[in-house]
Coordinates of C-alpha atoms in Angstrom, one line a residue:
X1006 CA 21.8 8.7 -10.1
X1007 CA 18.3 7.3 -9.9
X1008 CA 15.7 8.4 -12.7
X1009 CA 12.0 8.0 -12.1
X1010 CA 10.1 6.0 -14.6
X1011 CA 9.0 7.7 -17.6
X1012 CA 5.3 7.4 -16.5
X1013 CA 6.1 9.5 -13.5
X1014 CA 7.9 12.3 -15.7
X1015 CA 4.9 12.5 -18.1
X1016 CA 3.4 14.1 -15.0
X1017 CA 5.9 16.9 -14.6
X1018 CA 4.3 19.5 -16.7
X1019 CA 0.9 19.2 -14.9
X1020 CA 3.0 19.7 -11.7
X1021 CA 5.1 22.7 -13.0
X1022 CA 1.8 24.3 -14.0
X1023 CA 0.6 24.1 -10.3
X1024 CA 3.9 25.2 -9.3
X1025 CA 3.8 28.5 -11.6
X1026 CA 0.2 29.0 -9.9
X1027 CA 1.4 28.6 -6.6
X1028 CA 4.5 31.0 -7.0
X1029 CA 2.2 33.8 -8.4
X1030 CA -0.5 33.5 -5.8
X1031 CA 2.0 33.8 -3.1
X1032 CA 4.5 36.1 -3.8
X1033 CA 2.8 38.9 -2.2
X1034 CA 1.5 37.4 1.1
X1035 CA 4.3 34.8 1.6
X1036 CA 1.5 32.4 3.0
X1037 CA 1.5 29.2 0.8
X1038 CA -1.6 27.3 0.9
X1039 CA -1.7 23.6 1.8
X1040 CA -1.8 21.3 -1.2
X1041 CA -3.8 18.3 -0.6
X1042 CA -2.8 15.0 -2.5
X1043 CA -4.8 11.7 -2.2
X1044 CA -2.9 8.4 -3.7
X1045 CA -3.5 4.9 -3.4
X1046 CA -1.4 2.9 -1.0
X1047 CA 1.4 0.9 -2.8
X1048 CA 1.6 3.8 -5.8
X1049 CA 3.8 6.6 -6.1
X1050 CA 3.3 10.3 -4.9
X1051 CA 4.5 13.4 -6.6
X1052 CA 5.1 16.1 -4.0
X1053 CA 5.3 19.7 -5.8
X1054 CA 7.7 22.1 -4.9
X1055 CA 9.6 25.1 -6.9
X1056 CA 11.5 28.1 -6.3
X1057 CA 10.4 29.7 -9.6
X1058 CA 13.9 30.5 -11.1
X1059 CA 15.7 29.3 -13.9
X1060 CA 18.0 27.1 -12.0
X1061 CA 18.1 25.7 -8.4
X1062 CA 21.3 23.4 -9.0
X1063 CA 23.3 25.8 -6.5
X1064 CA 20.5 26.0 -4.1
X1065 CA 19.4 24.1 -0.7
X1066 CA 15.9 22.7 -0.6
X1067 CA 14.9 20.6 2.2
X1068 CA 12.0 18.2 2.7
X1069 CA 10.6 17.5 6.0
X1070 CA 7.4 15.8 7.6
X1071 CA 7.3 17.1 10.9
X1072 CA 10.9 16.6 12.5
X1073 CA 11.5 13.6 9.8
X1074 CA 14.0 14.5 7.0
X1075 CA 12.4 13.1 3.9
X1076 CA 14.9 14.6 1.3
X1077 CA 17.7 17.3 1.1
X1078 CA 19.6 18.7 -1.7
X1079 CA 22.5 20.8 -1.2
X1080 CA 24.5 22.0 -4.3
X1081 CA 24.0 18.5 -6.0
X1082 CA 24.8 16.8 -2.6
X1083 CA 21.9 14.7 -1.7
X1084 CA 20.8 12.0 0.6
X1085 CA 20.8 9.2 -2.4
X1086 CA 24.4 10.1 -3.1
X1087 CA 25.5 8.8 0.6
X1088 CA 24.7 12.0 2.7
X1089 CA 23.7 11.0 6.3
X1090 CA 20.5 12.1 8.0
X1091 CA 17.6 11.0 6.2
X1092 CA 14.9 9.4 8.0
X1093 CA 15.1 5.5 7.7
X1094 CA 11.4 5.5 6.7
X1095 CA 12.2 7.3 3.6
X1096 CA 15.7 5.9 2.5
X1097 CA 15.8 4.4 -0.8
X1098 CA 12.2 5.5 -1.5
X1099 CA 12.3 9.3 -2.1
X1100 CA 13.9 10.8 -5.3
X1101 CA 13.9 14.4 -6.9
X1102 CA 13.9 15.0 -10.6
X1103 CA 17.8 15.9 -11.5
X1104 CA 16.6 17.3 -14.9
X1105 CA 13.9 19.4 -13.6
X1106 CA 16.4 21.1 -11.1
X1107 CA 17.5 22.9 -14.2
X1108 CA 14.2 24.8 -14.3
X1109 CA 13.6 25.6 -10.8
X1110 CA 11.7 22.5 -9.7
X1111 CA 12.3 20.7 -6.6
X1112 CA 9.4 18.3 -6.5
X1113 CA 10.0 15.0 -5.2
X1114 CA 8.6 11.5 -5.9
X1115 CA 7.8 8.8 -2.9
X1116 CA 7.9 5.4 -4.3
X1117 CA 5.6 2.4 -3.2
X1118 CA 3.7 4.6 -0.7
X1119 CA 2.7 3.2 2.8
X1120 CA -0.3 4.1 4.9
X1121 CA 2.3 5.6 7.5
X1122 CA 3.6 8.0 4.9
X1123 CA 0.5 10.1 5.4
X1124 CA 0.9 13.6 6.8
X1125 CA 2.0 17.1 6.3
X1126 CA 5.3 17.8 4.5
X1127 CA 7.3 21.2 4.0
X1128 CA 9.6 22.0 1.1
X1129 CA 12.1 24.7 2.4
X1130 CA 14.7 27.0 0.8
X1131 CA 16.2 28.1 4.1
X1132 CA 19.0 30.2 2.1
X1133 CA 16.9 32.1 0.0
X1134 CA 15.6 35.5 0.6
X1135 CA 12.7 35.9 1.3
X1136 CA 12.6 32.4 2.6
X1137 CA 10.3 30.1 0.4
X1138 CA 8.1 27.5 1.6
X1139 CA 5.5 24.9 0.5
X1140 CA 3.4 22.6 2.2
X1141 CA 1.7 19.3 1.2
X1142 CA -0.9 17.3 2.8
X1143 CA -0.5 13.6 1.8
X1144 CA -3.2 11.2 2.5
X1145 CA -2.6 7.7 1.7
X1146 CA -5.8 5.7 0.8
X1147 CA -5.2 2.3 2.1
X1148 CA -6.1 -0.9 0.4
X1149 CA -7.1 -4.3 2.0
X1150 CA -4.0 -6.7 2.2
X1151 CA -2.5 -9.3 4.4
X1152 CA -0.8 -7.5 7.1
X1153 CA -0.1 -10.3 9.3
X1154 CA 2.1 -10.4 11.3
X1155 CA 3.3 -6.9 11.0
X1156 CA 0.1 -5.2 12.4
X1157 CA -0.9 -6.2 16.2
X1158 CA -4.2 -7.9 16.2
X1159 CA -4.4 -8.9 12.6
X1160 CA -5.9 -12.2 12.0
X1161 CA -3.6 -15.2 11.0
X1162 CA -4.6 -17.3 8.0
X1163 CA -7.8 -19.0 8.7
X1164 CA -8.1 -22.8 8.8
X1165 CA -10.6 -24.8 6.7
X1166 CA -12.1 -28.0 7.7
X1167 CA -14.9 -30.1 6.6
X1168 CA -17.1 -33.0 7.4
X1169 CA -19.7 -35.2 5.2
X1170 CA -23.4 -34.9 5.8
X1171 CA -26.2 -36.5 4.5
X1172 CA -26.8 -33.4 2.0
X1173 CA -23.0 -33.0 1.1
X1174 CA -20.3 -31.1 2.8
X1175 CA -20.0 -28.9 5.7
X1176 CA -17.4 -26.1 5.4
X1177 CA -16.0 -24.8 8.7
X1178 CA -13.5 -21.8 8.8
X1179 CA -11.9 -20.9 11.9
X1180 CA -10.0 -17.6 12.8
X1181 CA -8.1 -17.5 16.1
X1182 CA -6.6 -14.4 18.3
X1183 CA -8.0 -11.4 16.1
X1184 CA -8.8 -7.9 17.5
X1185 CA -10.8 -6.1 16.5
X1186 CA -13.3 -8.9 15.7
X1187 CA -13.0 -9.9 12.0
X1188 CA -15.6 -10.3 9.5
X1189 CA -15.6 -13.7 7.9
X1190 CA -17.3 -14.9 4.8
X1191 CA -17.0 -18.2 2.7
X1192 CA -17.0 -17.8 -1.2
X1193 CA -17.1 -20.3 -4.2
X1194 CA -14.7 -19.7 -7.2
X1195 CA -17.1 -17.3 -8.7
X1196 CA -16.7 -14.7 -5.8
X1197 CA -20.3 -15.7 -4.5
X1198 CA -20.8 -15.6 -0.5
X1199 CA -22.1 -18.7 0.4
X1200 CA -25.1 -19.1 2.9
X1201 CA -23.7 -19.6 6.2
X1202 CA -24.9 -20.3 9.5
X1203 CA -24.4 -17.8 12.3
X1204 CA -20.8 -17.5 13.0
X1205 CA -19.7 -18.6 16.5
X1206 CA -17.7 -16.0 18.4
X1207 CA -15.7 -16.2 21.6
X1208 CA -13.7 -13.3 23.1
X1209 CA -10.6 -14.0 25.2
X1210 CA -8.8 -10.7 26.7
X1211 CA -9.9 -8.6 23.9
X1212 CA -9.2 -11.1 21.2
X1213 CA -11.8 -12.8 19.0
X1214 CA -11.9 -16.4 17.8
X1215 CA -14.5 -17.0 14.9
X1216 CA -16.0 -20.2 13.6
X1217 CA -18.1 -20.1 10.4
X1218 CA -19.9 -23.0 8.8
X1219 CA -21.7 -23.2 5.4
X1220 CA -22.9 -26.4 3.7
X1221 CA -21.7 -27.1 0.1
X1222 CA -23.1 -29.6 -2.6
X1223 CA -20.9 -29.0 -5.8
X1224 CA -17.5 -29.3 -6.8
X1225 CA -15.6 -26.1 -6.5
X1226 CA -12.9 -24.1 -5.0
X1227 CA -13.8 -22.4 -1.7
X1228 CA -12.2 -19.5 -0.1
X1229 CA -12.6 -18.3 3.5
X1230 CA -12.1 -14.7 3.7
X1231 CA -11.2 -12.7 6.7
X1232 CA -11.3 -8.9 7.0
X1233 CA -10.6 -6.3 9.3
X1234 CA -11.3 -3.2 8.0
X1235 CA -10.2 -0.9 10.9
X1236 CA -6.5 -2.5 10.2
X1237 CA -7.0 -2.6 6.4
X1238 CA -6.2 -6.1 6.8
X1239 CA -7.5 -9.2 4.7
X1240 CA -6.3 -12.6 4.6
X1241 CA -7.7 -15.7 3.3
X1242 CA -7.4 -19.6 2.8
X1243 CA -8.5 -22.0 -0.2
X1244 CA -9.7 -25.5 -0.1
X1245 CA -10.9 -27.8 -2.9
X1246 CA -13.7 -30.0 -3.2
X1247 CA -13.7 -32.7 -5.9
X1248 CA -16.7 -35.0 -6.1
X1249 CA -17.2 -34.6 -2.5
X1250 CA -13.8 -35.1 -1.7
X1251 CA -11.7 -32.5 0.1
X1252 CA -8.2 -32.3 -1.1
X1253 CA -5.0 -30.1 -0.5
X1254 CA -4.1 -27.5 -3.6
X1255 CA -1.2 -29.4 -4.6
X1256 CA -2.9 -32.8 -4.9
X1257 CA -5.9 -31.2 -6.9
X1258 CA -3.5 -29.6 -9.4
X1259 CA -1.6 -32.9 -9.7
X1260 CA -4.7 -34.7 -10.5
X1261 CA -6.2 -32.2 -13.0
X1262 CA -3.0 -32.1 -14.8
X1263 CA -3.0 -36.0 -14.9
X1264 CA -6.4 -36.0 -16.3
X1265 CA -5.6 -33.4 -18.9
X1266 CA -2.7 -35.5 -20.1
X1267 CA -4.5 -38.7 -20.3
X1268 CA -7.4 -37.4 -22.2
X1269 CA -5.7 -34.9 -24.5
X1270 CA -3.8 -37.7 -26.3

């Protein structure tokens, strides 16, 4: 049986304290408050729930989000033991705390949270009288990351080209077929945004092609960063300029290592 990592188990005393407070505050009115949780995308989320008894090993508790089956425990039988019925979105990602069941704790942990995990979760003890329920409003705070091609409209990896000018090099970053219109910037290896010309934007049936140009005069690694905050999408591409010459990354690394080997002897 799966055992959550120790770092997650260390949070259980705090969770239990919240649960005890919830149990005392709702014993009379039976109208549980909504507990609001915000976690960063990709982290683990602990959803608290308790019956407030000494043991729930022989009880049934059922976690749902709307009509989706998130996790069910029934007298030691549960989804992670092969029981059918769990929604595919949560399969292999949701676990309870086996050691905590002895003390009445029905909390669960959702591993590697996704933006789509946001929503209102309910924890029910349908066989208990009076019936007990807790509600958790979970919000997953998204991070900017590469979501192509899984998200519709997400910009593909940009294409960087260059041409020599009298003053040095002109970098050009091209992005095709993005929707909504992305923000495009060119950066040096220190993360500084390069002064660039006004981007050239072409709209085609709701998708956008963007071309951004910036002059460079030094040897460095340059990055084109494409961001669509509406999709929580960010993607980038690098190019290496060595003595005024643009090289693929593999060639640059090879030449660098060769230089180190020759002159370090």
